[in-house]
CSV table of C-alpha atoms in Angstrom, one decimal:
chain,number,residue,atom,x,y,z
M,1,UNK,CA,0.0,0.0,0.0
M,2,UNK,CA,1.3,3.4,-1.4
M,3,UNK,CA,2.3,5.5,1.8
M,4,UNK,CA,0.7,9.0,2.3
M,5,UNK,CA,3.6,10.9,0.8
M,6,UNK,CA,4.0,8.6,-2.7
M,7,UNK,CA,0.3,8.8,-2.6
M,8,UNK,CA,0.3,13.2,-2.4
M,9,UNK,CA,2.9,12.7,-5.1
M,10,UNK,CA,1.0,10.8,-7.2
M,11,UNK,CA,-1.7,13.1,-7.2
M,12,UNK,CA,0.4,16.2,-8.0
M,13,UNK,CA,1.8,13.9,-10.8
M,14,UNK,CA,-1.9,13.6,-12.0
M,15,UNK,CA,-3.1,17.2,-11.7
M,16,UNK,CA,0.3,18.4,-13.4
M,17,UNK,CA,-0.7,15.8,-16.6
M,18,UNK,CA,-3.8,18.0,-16.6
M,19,UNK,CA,-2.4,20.8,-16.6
M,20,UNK,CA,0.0,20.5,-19.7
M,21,UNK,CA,-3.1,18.4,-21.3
M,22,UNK,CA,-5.4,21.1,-21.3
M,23,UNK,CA,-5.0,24.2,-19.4
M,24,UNK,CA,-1.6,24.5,-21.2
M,25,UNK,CA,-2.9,24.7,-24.7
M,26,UNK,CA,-5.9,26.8,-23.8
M,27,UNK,CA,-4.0,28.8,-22.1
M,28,UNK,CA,-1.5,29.6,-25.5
M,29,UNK,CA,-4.4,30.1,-27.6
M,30,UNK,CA,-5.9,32.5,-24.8
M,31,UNK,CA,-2.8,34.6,-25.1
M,32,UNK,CA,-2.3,34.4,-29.0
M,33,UNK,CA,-5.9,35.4,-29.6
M,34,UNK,CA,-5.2,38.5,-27.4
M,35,UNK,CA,-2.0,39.5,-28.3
M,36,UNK,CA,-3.9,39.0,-31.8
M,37,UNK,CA,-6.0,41.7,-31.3
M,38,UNK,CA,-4.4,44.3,-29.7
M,39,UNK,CA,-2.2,44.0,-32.4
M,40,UNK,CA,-4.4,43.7,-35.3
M,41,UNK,CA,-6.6,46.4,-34.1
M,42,UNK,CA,-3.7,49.0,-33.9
M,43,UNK,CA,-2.7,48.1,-37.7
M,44,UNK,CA,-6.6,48.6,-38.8
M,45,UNK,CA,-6.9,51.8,-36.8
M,46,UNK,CA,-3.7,52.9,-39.1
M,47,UNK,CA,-5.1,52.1,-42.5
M,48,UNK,CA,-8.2,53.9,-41.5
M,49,UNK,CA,-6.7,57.0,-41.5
M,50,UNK,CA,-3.2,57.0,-43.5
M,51,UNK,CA,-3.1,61.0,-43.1
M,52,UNK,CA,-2.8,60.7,-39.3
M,53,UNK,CA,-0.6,57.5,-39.4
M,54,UNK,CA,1.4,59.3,-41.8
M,55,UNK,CA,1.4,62.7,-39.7
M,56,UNK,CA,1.7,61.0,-36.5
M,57,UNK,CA,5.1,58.5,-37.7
M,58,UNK,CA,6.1,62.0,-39.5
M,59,UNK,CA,5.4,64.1,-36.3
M,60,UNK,CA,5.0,62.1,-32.8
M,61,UNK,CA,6.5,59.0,-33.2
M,62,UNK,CA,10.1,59.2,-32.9
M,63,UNK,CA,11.3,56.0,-35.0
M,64,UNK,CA,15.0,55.3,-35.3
M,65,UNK,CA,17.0,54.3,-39.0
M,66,UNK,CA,13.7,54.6,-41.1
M,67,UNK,CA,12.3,57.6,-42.9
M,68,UNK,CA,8.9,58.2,-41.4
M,69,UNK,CA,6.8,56.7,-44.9
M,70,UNK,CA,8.5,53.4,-44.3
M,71,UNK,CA,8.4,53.2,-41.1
M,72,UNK,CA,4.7,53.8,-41.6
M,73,UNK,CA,3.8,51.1,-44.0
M,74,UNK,CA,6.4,48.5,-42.5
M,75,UNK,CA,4.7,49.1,-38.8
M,76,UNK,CA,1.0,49.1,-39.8
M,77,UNK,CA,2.2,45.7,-41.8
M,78,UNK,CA,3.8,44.6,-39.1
M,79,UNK,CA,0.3,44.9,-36.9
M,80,UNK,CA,-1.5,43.1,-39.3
M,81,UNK,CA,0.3,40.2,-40.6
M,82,UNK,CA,2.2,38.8,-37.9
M,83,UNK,CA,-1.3,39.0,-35.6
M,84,UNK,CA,-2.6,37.1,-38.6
M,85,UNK,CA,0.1,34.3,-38.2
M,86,UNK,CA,-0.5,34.1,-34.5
M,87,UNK,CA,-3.9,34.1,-34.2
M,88,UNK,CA,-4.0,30.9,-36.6
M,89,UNK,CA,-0.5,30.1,-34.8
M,90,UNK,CA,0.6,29.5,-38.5
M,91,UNK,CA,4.7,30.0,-38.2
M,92,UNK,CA,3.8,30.8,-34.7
M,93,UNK,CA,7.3,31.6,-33.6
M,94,UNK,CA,7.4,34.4,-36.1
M,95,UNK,CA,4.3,36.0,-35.8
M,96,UNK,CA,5.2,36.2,-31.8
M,97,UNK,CA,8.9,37.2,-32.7
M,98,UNK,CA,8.0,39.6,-35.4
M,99,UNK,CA,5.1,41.7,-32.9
M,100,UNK,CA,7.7,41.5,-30.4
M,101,UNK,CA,9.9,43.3,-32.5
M,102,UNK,CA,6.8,45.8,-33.3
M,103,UNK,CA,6.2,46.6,-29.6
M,104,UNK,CA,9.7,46.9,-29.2
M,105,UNK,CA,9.7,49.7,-32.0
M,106,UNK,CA,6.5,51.1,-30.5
M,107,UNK,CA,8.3,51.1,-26.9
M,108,UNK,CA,11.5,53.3,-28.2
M,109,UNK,CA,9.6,55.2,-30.6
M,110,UNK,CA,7.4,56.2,-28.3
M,111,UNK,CA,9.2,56.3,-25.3
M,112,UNK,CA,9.4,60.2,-24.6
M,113,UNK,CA,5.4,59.7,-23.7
M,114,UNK,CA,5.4,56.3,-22.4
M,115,UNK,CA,8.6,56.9,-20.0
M,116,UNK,CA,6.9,59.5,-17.9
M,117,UNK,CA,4.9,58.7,-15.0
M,118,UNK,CA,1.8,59.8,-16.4
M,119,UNK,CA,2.0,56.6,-18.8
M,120,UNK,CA,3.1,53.7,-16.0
M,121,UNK,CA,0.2,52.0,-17.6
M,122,UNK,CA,0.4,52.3,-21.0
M,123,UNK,CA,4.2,51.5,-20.1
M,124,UNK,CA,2.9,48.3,-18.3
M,125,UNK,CA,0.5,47.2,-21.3
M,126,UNK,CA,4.0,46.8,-23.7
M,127,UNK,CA,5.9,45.2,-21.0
M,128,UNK,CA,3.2,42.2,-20.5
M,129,UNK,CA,2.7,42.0,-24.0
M,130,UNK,CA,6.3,42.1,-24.6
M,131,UNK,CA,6.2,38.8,-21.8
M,132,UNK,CA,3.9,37.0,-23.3
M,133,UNK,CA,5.3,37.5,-27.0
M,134,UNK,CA,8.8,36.2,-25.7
M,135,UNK,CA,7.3,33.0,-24.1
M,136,UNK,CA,5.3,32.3,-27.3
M,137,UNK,CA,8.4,33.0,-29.1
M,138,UNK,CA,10.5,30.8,-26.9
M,139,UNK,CA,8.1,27.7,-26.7
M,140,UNK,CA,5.9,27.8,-29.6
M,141,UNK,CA,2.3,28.2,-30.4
M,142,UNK,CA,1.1,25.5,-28.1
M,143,UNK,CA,-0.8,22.4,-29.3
M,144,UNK,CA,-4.1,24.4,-31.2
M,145,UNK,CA,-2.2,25.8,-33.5
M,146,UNK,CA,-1.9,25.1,-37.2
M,147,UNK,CA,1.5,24.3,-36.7
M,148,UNK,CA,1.0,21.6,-35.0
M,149,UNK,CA,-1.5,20.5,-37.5
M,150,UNK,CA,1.3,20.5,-39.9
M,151,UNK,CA,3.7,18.7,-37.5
M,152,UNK,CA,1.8,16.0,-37.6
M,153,UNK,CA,1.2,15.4,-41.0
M,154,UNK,CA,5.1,16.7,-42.3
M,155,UNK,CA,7.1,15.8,-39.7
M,156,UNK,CA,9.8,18.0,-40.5
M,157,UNK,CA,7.4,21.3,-40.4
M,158,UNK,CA,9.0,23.5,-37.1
M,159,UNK,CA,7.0,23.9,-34.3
């Protein structure tokens, strides 16, 4: 007969299997669909109004290398295809690499309003986002993802 402490081990072996079973995957999806839409949204809300993305890239963002036209059109792309890919979790690693590159731009380009005080929060918002686009970079897309799909049936597809 199992002893009390192989027996509490047991059970935290059990609970942990359905964990990684199920709350794990849900748990990737959760966070891709929402890093998803914050994302996506912010490209839409640029291609709505290419005067004030243009103005604003021109005038309030201050983005580094790039002339402000490019930076326009490769930031408003970035917000809409790599949510895209993550969303589906489709080349999942680089949809969450490439929008952790876009908040990163967002965070230095913007940095002379979201460094004061009066934008801890708005500060906060990248930095979490930032977190969870690094662990979906660094682990994958989880197991509802099309990439696993693919997995399956072509073994050699990356996960």
């Amino acid at each position: 007969m199992p002893t009390l402490p192989e027996r509490a081990l047991h059970a935290a072996q059990c609970a942990i299997t359905l964990l990684e079973r199920y709350l794990a995957p849900l748990a990737d999806l959760a966070a891709r669909l929402y890093l998803a839409q914050v994302f996506f949204r912010a490209g839409l809300s640029k291609l709505q109004d290419w005067d004030t993305t243009l103005f604003l890239f021109s005038e309030e963002y201050r983005v580094p290398l790039l002339p402000s036209p490019l930076a326009a059109v490769a930031g408003t792309a970035g917000e809409l295809i790599f949510p895209t890919l993550l969303a589906l979790g489709l080349f999942g690693r680089l949809g969450a690499l490439g929008l952790f590159l876009v908040n990163i731009m967002a965070v230095v380009s913007y940095w002379h309003v979201l460094g004061t005080p009066e934008q801890a929060a708005g500060l906060t918002h990248h930095l979490v986002w930032g977190l969870l686009l690094a662990m979906l970079a660094t682990h994958g897309a989880g197991k509802w993802s099309v990439d696993t799909l693919l997995q399956r049936r072509f073994k050699a597809w990356p996960v």
